[in-house]
Amino acid sequence: MTVSYIFKENPKFLLIYHFVKDIFSLVKKELRFWSSWAEKAPDSVLAKQAFDSIQRKTFHCLGGSIYALYPGTERETMIEFIVAYQTISDYLDNLVDAADVQDEKAFAQLHLAMTEALDSEAVVSDYYAEYPYQEDGGYLEHLVRTCQANLKDLPSYPVVKKSLIELASLYSSLQTYKHLSLEEREKKMLSWIEPHLKEYPNISAWEFAAASGSTLGIFCLVAAAHRPGLTGEEVCRLKQAYFPWICGLHILMDYFIDYVEDRETEQLNFVQYYKSILEREERLVLFLKESTQHARYLTYPKFHQTVVEGLLAMYLSDPKTQIEELRGGTQALLSAGGITIQLLYQMCRVLRKKEVL
């Protein structure tokens, strides 16, 4: 029995089947376009960072492109936006992670691209004004303008615009502070996070930080804006489901699979702040349950539930979860997720062996 047969014969997996079969090739086509542009940057440092961010983080664009299948979206337009916006995110992450740059002003200036890309009326800033390398041949500006062009004619863009920029601002603040020197980053991050926790009393500072680091809420709101008549109430429900729960689950899982590697290389990892393995497992399971519960009350609940289940299955199928220290958490999440996630997990393992993921 083939993987494609199982996907097609089980309605629950039909979305995932089309995701892998129809969307992946379109995403890779877009990435080839941006790769060819990245290589032409006059500054060799920026060219390398731009090209490497695409080659090493293709997974991010592939994962986010699930929202091209959101009901009512124009598929190719949505893929163009997702790839451009996620490429901005991944490129800037490379730039602020550079060992020879730890400048808060430079990081904040670069990340204006994240908010301006979501404002169709914004005038493009000089993103490299504080950064030591500047000649990218128009690469970052073109990415930003591509996003702006995709948004301006969406039927319900005005309804989601404020929420989009709020989420992007949180992301930008996180990226600005978390890449500072080891001596100052925790203090700066906590100073930024603590005022926000009044709105989110059920999560920790580091769980808030994790939720801030996801672009899934942005992709979801943009996808929803393709449909005329989107209401403010629907936007509010979407935002509450994604932030902090689905976005938090996304990034906590990203840090979970990198936990051992990050500890050995002294990289910041939000999962490391849990006091014990048991607390880590309990909190990850809580984020899974809250994500699933909130998804039930959204328009198109099955879509959002599939996103949650697919996200978990993709991360847990990563070979890094087989490290002994992570096996308990992996099994706890698979058990809590139920039969659907367990089956998707097995499918993802097969796809990884076939090098589709």
XYZ file of C-alpha atoms in Angstrom, residues 13-341:
329
model
C -5.285 13.214 5.291
C -6.507 14.584 1.966
C -5.327 18.095 2.794
C -1.847 16.833 3.654
C -1.765 14.788 0.452
C -2.474 17.864 -1.707
C -0.052 19.882 0.418
C 2.846 17.560 -0.406
C 1.799 16.675 -3.951
C 0.664 20.057 -5.291
C 2.189 22.788 -3.146
C 5.788 21.718 -2.557
C 6.798 22.026 -6.212
C 5.316 25.546 -6.462
C 7.175 26.631 -3.332
C 10.474 25.278 -4.647
C 9.920 27.133 -7.912
C 9.512 30.412 -6.003
C 12.611 29.672 -3.939
C 14.670 29.092 -7.087
C 13.674 32.571 -8.259
C 14.800 34.188 -5.006
C 17.975 32.092 -4.898
C 19.030 33.384 -8.300
C 18.407 36.953 -7.108
C 20.268 36.382 -3.810
C 23.420 35.187 -5.565
C 23.688 38.469 -7.474
C 23.993 40.740 -4.418
C 27.088 42.974 -4.878
C 28.197 42.480 -1.274
C 29.557 38.943 -0.972
C 28.633 38.712 2.722
C 24.976 39.559 2.033
C 24.906 37.307 -1.028
C 26.123 34.368 1.037
C 23.690 35.006 3.888
C 20.766 35.409 1.485
C 21.598 32.270 -0.468
C 22.333 30.198 2.632
C 19.101 31.256 4.313
C 17.149 29.764 1.412
C 19.212 26.617 1.020
C 19.237 25.747 4.715
C 15.736 26.847 5.685
C 13.606 25.616 2.793
C 11.635 23.650 5.388
C 10.211 26.901 6.791
C 8.674 27.958 3.463
C 7.391 24.464 2.785
C 5.709 24.260 6.173
C 4.149 27.723 6.005
C 2.777 27.063 2.542
C 0.002 24.882 4.027
C -1.961 28.149 4.129
C -2.064 28.192 0.337
C -4.732 25.510 0.818
C -6.831 27.598 3.204
C -10.408 27.704 1.835
C -10.974 30.684 -0.435
C -7.346 31.586 -1.116
C -5.858 32.189 -4.538
C -3.173 29.508 -4.389
C -0.333 30.975 -6.428
C -0.748 34.459 -4.940
C -0.665 33.006 -1.441
C 2.460 30.959 -2.173
C 4.187 34.020 -3.600
C 3.431 35.934 -0.392
C 4.391 33.110 1.983
C 7.715 32.445 0.265
C 8.628 36.138 0.062
C 7.684 36.877 3.676
C 9.291 33.769 5.131
C 12.402 34.459 3.069
C 12.615 37.925 4.639
C 12.346 36.291 8.058
C 14.994 33.651 7.376
C 17.376 36.109 5.714
C 17.175 38.597 8.583
C 17.648 35.767 11.059
C 20.938 34.977 9.326
C 22.008 38.619 9.382
C 21.353 39.146 13.102
C 22.955 35.819 13.936
C 26.254 36.852 12.338
C 29.083 36.485 14.858
C 30.647 39.869 14.125
C 27.442 41.936 14.590
C 25.601 42.436 17.897
C 24.028 45.841 17.485
C 20.501 46.407 18.805
C 19.888 49.449 16.590
C 21.038 47.562 13.501
C 18.787 44.603 14.312
C 15.751 46.836 14.905
C 16.373 48.732 11.656
C 16.670 45.513 9.651
C 13.412 44.214 11.083
C 11.438 47.195 9.882
C 11.189 45.012 6.775
C 8.931 42.590 8.678
C 6.317 45.221 9.534
C 6.588 47.301 6.345
C 6.095 44.183 4.213
C 2.628 43.883 5.818
C 1.669 47.514 5.271
C 0.752 48.022 1.617
C 1.061 51.815 2.023
C 4.400 51.870 3.849
C 7.377 53.668 2.346
C 10.335 51.303 2.223
C 13.055 52.188 4.746
C 16.817 51.954 4.462
C 17.023 48.612 6.250
C 20.826 48.449 6.259
C 21.348 51.984 7.628
C 22.921 50.680 10.874
C 24.336 47.437 9.477
C 27.983 47.100 8.350
C 27.077 45.387 5.049
C 24.614 47.170 2.765
C 24.804 46.414 -0.959
C 22.264 43.665 -1.652
C 21.279 44.772 -5.155
C 17.717 45.548 -4.064
C 17.075 42.003 -2.794
C 15.414 42.827 0.547
C 13.461 45.770 -0.851
C 12.084 43.591 -3.640
C 10.992 40.952 -1.137
C 9.167 43.635 0.865
C 7.487 45.128 -2.209
C 6.396 41.664 -3.367
C 4.575 41.165 -0.067
C 3.000 44.629 -0.206
C 1.769 44.033 -3.741
C 0.200 40.723 -2.728
C -1.703 42.288 0.159
C -3.078 45.533 -1.221
C -5.890 44.035 -3.314
C -7.032 41.308 -0.902
C -10.768 41.758 -0.197
C -10.432 41.744 3.594
C -6.918 43.134 4.008
C -8.149 46.233 5.915
C -9.773 43.924 8.494
C -6.534 42.041 9.269
C -3.944 44.791 8.774
C -3.704 45.929 12.409
C -3.371 42.382 13.734
C -0.769 41.525 11.099
C 1.440 44.433 12.101
C 1.000 43.650 15.821
C 2.239 40.081 15.303
C 5.106 41.243 13.109
C 6.121 43.815 15.733
C 6.332 41.090 18.377
C 8.418 38.970 16.025
C 10.738 41.887 15.281
C 11.252 42.701 18.955
C 12.070 39.079 19.720
C 14.642 38.897 16.932
C 16.193 42.199 17.974
C 16.747 41.173 21.596
C 17.444 37.460 21.424
C 20.497 37.887 19.200
C 22.265 40.313 21.500
C 25.297 39.252 23.516
C 24.866 36.500 26.092
C 25.440 39.019 28.898
C 22.503 41.285 27.996
C 19.968 39.320 25.977
C 18.000 37.767 28.886
C 17.615 41.074 30.727
C 16.554 42.883 27.553
C 14.090 40.159 26.606
C 12.445 39.985 30.023
C 12.137 43.773 30.132
C 10.324 43.634 26.767
C 8.136 40.603 27.607
C 6.936 41.312 31.156
C 4.495 44.166 30.302
C 2.764 41.822 27.824
C 2.197 39.015 30.327
C -0.772 40.810 31.919
C -2.707 39.810 28.809
C -1.400 36.233 28.919
C -1.388 35.116 32.571
C -1.366 31.401 31.721
C 2.020 31.318 29.991
C 5.598 32.044 31.000
C 7.832 34.795 29.648
C 9.741 32.277 27.554
C 6.556 30.725 26.170
C 5.464 34.227 25.145
C 8.818 34.670 23.444
C 8.353 31.389 21.604
C 4.891 32.383 20.354
C 6.325 35.705 19.147
C 8.803 33.831 16.957
C 6.251 32.167 14.677
C 4.984 33.495 11.338
C 2.025 31.074 11.214
C -0.432 33.599 12.666
C 0.540 36.089 9.974
C 0.108 33.521 7.202
C -3.270 32.487 8.572
C -4.592 36.050 8.726
C -3.383 36.783 5.191
C -5.065 33.601 3.947
C -8.305 34.575 5.692
C -8.130 38.035 4.069
C -8.578 36.429 0.643
C -12.262 35.928 1.512
C -14.642 38.893 1.166
C -16.721 39.650 4.243
C -14.227 38.544 6.882
C -15.404 39.980 10.204
C -13.499 41.534 13.070
C -14.879 38.823 15.345
C -13.388 36.091 13.130
C -10.028 37.877 13.147
C -10.138 38.079 16.932
C -10.829 34.340 17.252
C -8.042 33.512 14.807
C -5.582 35.682 16.660
C -6.521 34.190 20.046
C -6.093 30.657 18.716
C -2.773 31.316 17.055
C -1.280 33.591 19.673
C -0.092 32.196 21.951
C -1.217 28.607 21.406
C -0.617 27.445 17.819
C 2.305 29.840 17.291
C 3.722 28.835 20.661
C 3.423 25.138 19.876
C 5.173 25.752 16.554
C 8.272 27.396 18.010
C 8.426 25.316 21.192
C 8.564 22.225 18.981
C 11.306 23.855 16.912
C 13.321 24.419 20.078
C 12.424 21.007 21.482
C 14.070 19.123 18.620
C 17.145 21.404 18.815
C 17.390 21.278 22.615
C 20.452 19.030 22.941
C 22.298 20.658 20.040
C 21.637 24.178 21.349
C 22.783 23.249 24.837
C 26.071 21.929 23.499
C 26.676 25.075 21.418
C 25.375 27.483 24.107
C 22.578 28.782 21.893
C 19.460 30.370 23.392
C 16.679 27.787 23.624
C 13.316 28.578 25.226
C 12.688 24.959 26.195
C 15.737 25.058 28.461
C 13.877 27.312 30.909
C 11.560 24.535 32.072
C 12.610 23.396 35.533
C 12.415 19.678 34.770
C 11.796 17.168 31.993
C 8.351 16.531 33.475
C 7.428 20.230 33.356
C 8.678 20.437 29.775
C 6.492 17.511 28.718
C 3.442 18.838 30.570
C 3.721 22.316 29.045
C 4.233 21.019 25.501
C 1.195 18.785 25.910
C -0.779 21.774 27.252
C 0.104 23.834 24.170
C -1.014 20.938 21.970
C -4.333 20.577 23.782
C -5.038 24.317 23.824
C -4.187 24.600 20.126
C -6.543 21.760 19.262
C -9.306 23.138 21.476
C -9.096 26.674 20.081
C -9.054 25.346 16.510
C -12.500 23.831 17.042
C -14.111 27.255 17.332
C -12.633 28.768 14.180
C -14.135 29.019 10.728
C -12.907 25.894 8.887
C -11.958 24.046 12.109
C -10.765 20.936 10.275
C -8.195 22.971 8.396
C -6.712 24.418 11.578
C -6.793 21.078 13.380
C -4.930 19.524 10.461
C -2.344 22.308 10.658
C -1.776 21.520 14.346
C -1.606 17.782 13.772
C 0.618 18.080 10.726
C 2.939 20.518 12.470
C 3.421 18.149 15.389
C 3.910 15.128 13.141
C 6.521 16.911 11.018
C 8.571 17.970 14.021
C 8.308 14.678 15.893
C 9.369 12.750 12.783
C 12.692 14.609 12.764
C 15.514 12.126 13.525
C 16.718 14.428 16.319
C 13.726 13.385 18.445
C 15.235 9.908 18.726
C 17.971 11.246 21.025
C 17.419 9.450 24.321
C 16.875 12.689 26.245
C 13.964 13.652 23.957
C 12.243 10.292 23.533
C 10.024 10.688 26.577
C 8.684 14.019 25.367
C 8.144 12.627 21.888
C 6.114 9.718 23.226
C 4.109 11.979 25.555
C 3.117 14.236 22.659
C 2.267 11.335 20.351
C 0.133 9.794 23.080
C -1.649 13.074 23.823
C -2.205 13.749 20.127
C -4.132 10.569 19.479
C -4.410 8.285 16.490
C -4.469 11.000 13.792
C -1.150 12.501 14.841
